[in-house]
């Protein structure tokens, strides 16, 4: 499968990655090779086969909505690149 | 004899019998790490001060009779994708270079509660994506058997640290072979439990439907002992289950009479190294001589496992790794125009090439227009692969095969051709797709003196049968492999 520049740019938007020209060229080749390779699955007839995400049956887990963990905000914010007044700081999002 | 040549259970016994203290054992591990790390690079973080403090506390509790378990006081290394409160946890990535979690992963906490002493965090492929431990932001780990070779991956630091007698045992994680393949390359024993057996809470996710935590250790008994401690249902991971048959150490019986073992013929065709083939088949013969019924059979769809795996794992990775955006933790780019640009620059600078490759592929196969053709197709293939195993396990108790097509590769040999590297996972990935347990243990050496791994696969939640078969095989070993023979 041929991957166009437009596809790489589009996937870059989805993946939130900004690739250099060199990386783009490499990504085009890698993705094209990989899609050709995984295209092998088309040899298989999977009509009527249910897609399987879990290999044995488990049910939705229900519980009472009770808070069991304490407030750990101060500690968690220590990991933030930037924090202020008990909140994360992000760049301005609108003018 | 150094304390570190002992297995974890042997060392635990010595501590229990007051022949040695946890502090002495921990200091010895730290000294061994210090002496070898420059050459091996098994660890991202060594917490020397903290480890000694923890050992002192543990020893006090052992002395009071509060801690009586088999691993109380024994040092352990933890793969750097499992959260430990206050300890640097990087996933061997630049994007988490400074991350200190506020909580413990359940598996690690269970080990701590049992008295194990965490000495540090082991190196790995970045975000567990790789089969060589070379994609680490902190440089590759070297194989203790040959410093010019890779230890395998992605739990390469854990496997090499055990093989080099830096720690008696370690935890790893396995998404497509990441415990079993490095165990094979480093001549140690590792088990990937059934999906759901061990809580994934606090394990930084790669492919959530495939990831499982498990031990890397010197022998089968150590693996069973560790697994007994870390397994079980956890309210914090709703995919973990409370299944019976978790008394793993009771399975350590030297008896395989009547055990039905199937060997997939397709595993022994082209691409398999001659010495690997010879030693794995010799292991089958050994089990047969001990009374097992060994038979060849046709396991279908072997060639479809890798394509299905890389679609599913990449898709899940692209979603799981969305959280790394320079806001909540880890790396943030220095200069940016706006919020969106900050996300993009942070991620582009923070992730390495292999991680970006998989995020791109994953984003593509989940994108509208391709979702059905790739992602859903892979999930349907997964169902067919699982059915093939179900069929095989109607006839056999255990499936026996190699872990990897080769022994440890030279550093730098794999990364240039990703697909070639992915093909090395052919015997391991299907197990993750089908959610089955698999154990890797040493079964000999190739002509270069490198260890070869034997893989035994079992039914869902039937780790005990593969542990029994592995244990029985281990009793016949005529060579020293688990405690490393070579001086690093």
Short mmCIF file of N, CA and C in Angstrom, two decimals, chain A residues 34 38 41 51-55, chain B residues 175 206-211 304-320 358 361-363 365-366 374-383 385 429 432-434:
data_model
loop_
_atom_site.label_atom_id
_atom_site.label_comp_id
_atom_site.label_asym_id
_atom_site.label_seq_id
_atom_site.Cartn_x
_atom_site.Cartn_y
_atom_site.Cartn_z
N UNK A 34 4.87 -2.03 6.53
CA UNK A 34 4.13 -2.72 7.59
C UNK A 34 2.71 -3.05 7.14
N UNK A 38 1.08 -6.66 7.13
CA UNK A 38 -0.11 -7.08 7.89
C UNK A 38 -1.29 -7.36 6.97
N UNK A 41 -3.32 -10.69 6.51
CA UNK A 41 -4.56 -11.13 7.16
C UNK A 41 -5.71 -11.26 6.16
N UNK A 51 -15.40 -10.29 16.31
CA UNK A 51 -14.12 -9.72 16.77
C UNK A 51 -13.93 -10.00 18.26
N UNK A 52 -12.74 -10.41 18.65
CA UNK A 52 -12.52 -10.80 20.04
C UNK A 52 -11.57 -9.80 20.72
N UNK A 53 -12.08 -9.14 21.75
CA UNK A 53 -11.16 -8.29 22.49
C UNK A 53 -10.70 -8.98 23.76
N UNK A 54 -11.56 -9.79 24.36
CA UNK A 54 -11.19 -10.49 25.59
C UNK A 54 -11.28 -11.99 25.36
N UNK A 55 -10.30 -12.75 25.85
CA UNK A 55 -10.26 -14.16 25.47
C UNK A 55 -11.12 -15.07 26.34
N UNK B 175 4.04 -8.41 26.72
CA UNK B 175 2.93 -8.02 25.85
C UNK B 175 2.93 -8.88 24.58
N UNK B 206 0.95 -0.54 27.69
CA UNK B 206 1.38 -0.56 26.28
C UNK B 206 0.20 -1.10 25.48
N UNK B 207 -0.03 -2.41 25.52
CA UNK B 207 -1.20 -3.00 24.87
C UNK B 207 -2.05 -3.63 25.94
N UNK B 208 -3.04 -2.90 26.42
CA UNK B 208 -3.75 -3.31 27.63
C UNK B 208 -4.41 -4.68 27.55
N UNK B 209 -4.81 -5.11 26.37
CA UNK B 209 -5.49 -6.41 26.28
C UNK B 209 -4.48 -7.55 26.23
N UNK B 210 -3.20 -7.21 26.20
CA UNK B 210 -2.15 -8.23 26.05
C UNK B 210 -1.15 -8.23 27.21
N UNK B 211 -0.98 -7.09 27.88
CA UNK B 211 0.03 -6.93 28.92
C UNK B 211 -0.21 -7.86 30.13
N UNK B 304 -0.13 -15.85 10.98
CA UNK B 304 -1.03 -14.69 11.07
C UNK B 304 -0.96 -13.99 12.43
N UNK B 305 -0.23 -14.61 13.35
CA UNK B 305 -0.19 -14.05 14.70
C UNK B 305 0.55 -12.72 14.75
N UNK B 306 1.67 -12.63 14.06
CA UNK B 306 2.46 -11.39 14.13
C UNK B 306 1.71 -10.21 13.50
N UNK B 307 1.15 -10.38 12.29
CA UNK B 307 0.36 -9.25 11.75
C UNK B 307 -0.78 -8.83 12.68
N UNK B 308 -1.52 -9.79 13.21
CA UNK B 308 -2.64 -9.44 14.10
C UNK B 308 -2.12 -8.74 15.35
N UNK B 309 -1.03 -9.27 15.88
CA UNK B 309 -0.45 -8.69 17.10
C UNK B 309 -0.04 -7.24 16.88
N UNK B 310 0.69 -6.96 15.81
CA UNK B 310 1.20 -5.60 15.63
C UNK B 310 0.09 -4.59 15.35
N UNK B 311 -1.01 -5.05 14.75
CA UNK B 311 -2.15 -4.14 14.58
C UNK B 311 -2.78 -3.84 15.94
N UNK B 312 -3.06 -4.88 16.70
CA UNK B 312 -3.75 -4.69 17.98
C UNK B 312 -2.87 -3.93 18.98
N UNK B 313 -1.62 -4.37 19.10
CA UNK B 313 -0.73 -3.73 20.08
C UNK B 313 -0.48 -2.26 19.71
N UNK B 314 -0.28 -1.96 18.43
CA UNK B 314 -0.02 -0.58 18.02
C UNK B 314 -1.26 0.29 18.23
N UNK B 315 -2.42 -0.29 17.93
CA UNK B 315 -3.67 0.46 18.12
C UNK B 315 -3.83 0.82 19.59
N UNK B 316 -3.65 -0.16 20.45
CA UNK B 316 -3.81 0.10 21.89
C UNK B 316 -2.73 1.07 22.38
N UNK B 317 -1.53 0.92 21.85
CA UNK B 317 -0.44 1.82 22.26
C UNK B 317 -0.75 3.26 21.87
N UNK B 318 -1.28 3.45 20.66
CA UNK B 318 -1.54 4.82 20.20
C UNK B 318 -2.56 5.48 21.12
N UNK B 319 -3.49 4.69 21.61
CA UNK B 319 -4.50 5.22 22.54
C UNK B 319 -3.90 5.42 23.94
N UNK B 320 -3.21 4.40 24.44
CA UNK B 320 -2.64 4.48 25.79
C UNK B 320 -1.62 5.61 25.94
N UNK B 358 5.14 2.98 16.15
CA UNK B 358 3.95 2.21 16.54
C UNK B 358 2.75 3.12 16.79
N UNK B 361 1.41 3.86 13.31
CA UNK B 361 0.69 2.71 12.75
C UNK B 361 -0.64 2.52 13.47
N UNK B 362 -0.61 2.63 14.80
CA UNK B 362 -1.83 2.45 15.59
C UNK B 362 -2.88 3.50 15.26
N UNK B 363 -2.44 4.74 15.11
CA UNK B 363 -3.38 5.80 14.78
C UNK B 363 -4.00 5.54 13.41
N UNK B 365 -4.43 2.53 11.81
CA UNK B 365 -5.36 1.39 11.75
C UNK B 365 -6.66 1.67 12.52
N UNK B 366 -6.64 2.67 13.38
CA UNK B 366 -7.88 3.04 14.09
C UNK B 366 -8.62 4.16 13.38
N UNK B 374 -8.37 -3.10 9.07
CA UNK B 374 -7.19 -3.52 9.83
C UNK B 374 -7.52 -3.93 11.27
N UNK B 375 -8.06 -3.00 12.03
CA UNK B 375 -8.23 -3.28 13.46
C UNK B 375 -9.25 -4.40 13.69
N UNK B 376 -10.45 -4.26 13.10
CA UNK B 376 -11.46 -5.30 13.31
C UNK B 376 -11.02 -6.63 12.70
N UNK B 377 -10.34 -6.55 11.57
CA UNK B 377 -9.81 -7.77 10.94
C UNK B 377 -8.85 -8.48 11.91
N UNK B 378 -8.03 -7.70 12.59
CA UNK B 378 -7.07 -8.28 13.53
C UNK B 378 -7.79 -8.92 14.72
N UNK B 379 -8.87 -8.27 15.18
CA UNK B 379 -9.61 -8.84 16.31
C UNK B 379 -10.34 -10.13 15.91
N UNK B 380 -10.77 -10.19 14.65
CA UNK B 380 -11.39 -11.44 14.17
C UNK B 380 -10.33 -12.53 14.05
N UNK B 381 -9.15 -12.14 13.60
CA UNK B 381 -8.05 -13.11 13.49
C UNK B 381 -7.67 -13.63 14.88
N UNK B 382 -7.69 -12.73 15.84
CA UNK B 382 -7.39 -13.12 17.22
C UNK B 382 -8.36 -14.23 17.67
N UNK B 383 -9.64 -14.07 17.32
CA UNK B 383 -10.64 -15.10 17.69
C UNK B 383 -10.29 -16.44 17.04
N UNK B 385 -7.29 -17.45 16.09
CA UNK B 385 -6.06 -17.98 16.70
C UNK B 385 -6.38 -18.61 18.06
N UNK B 429 4.09 -14.22 20.40
CA UNK B 429 2.95 -13.28 20.37
C UNK B 429 1.59 -13.96 20.40
N UNK B 432 0.01 -14.23 23.78
CA UNK B 432 -0.62 -13.02 24.31
C UNK B 432 -1.98 -12.80 23.66
N UNK B 433 -2.06 -13.06 22.35
CA UNK B 433 -3.35 -12.88 21.67
C UNK B 433 -4.39 -13.81 22.27
N UNK B 434 -3.99 -15.05 22.57
CA UNK B 434 -4.94 -16.03 23.10
C UNK B 434 -5.07 -15.93 24.62
#
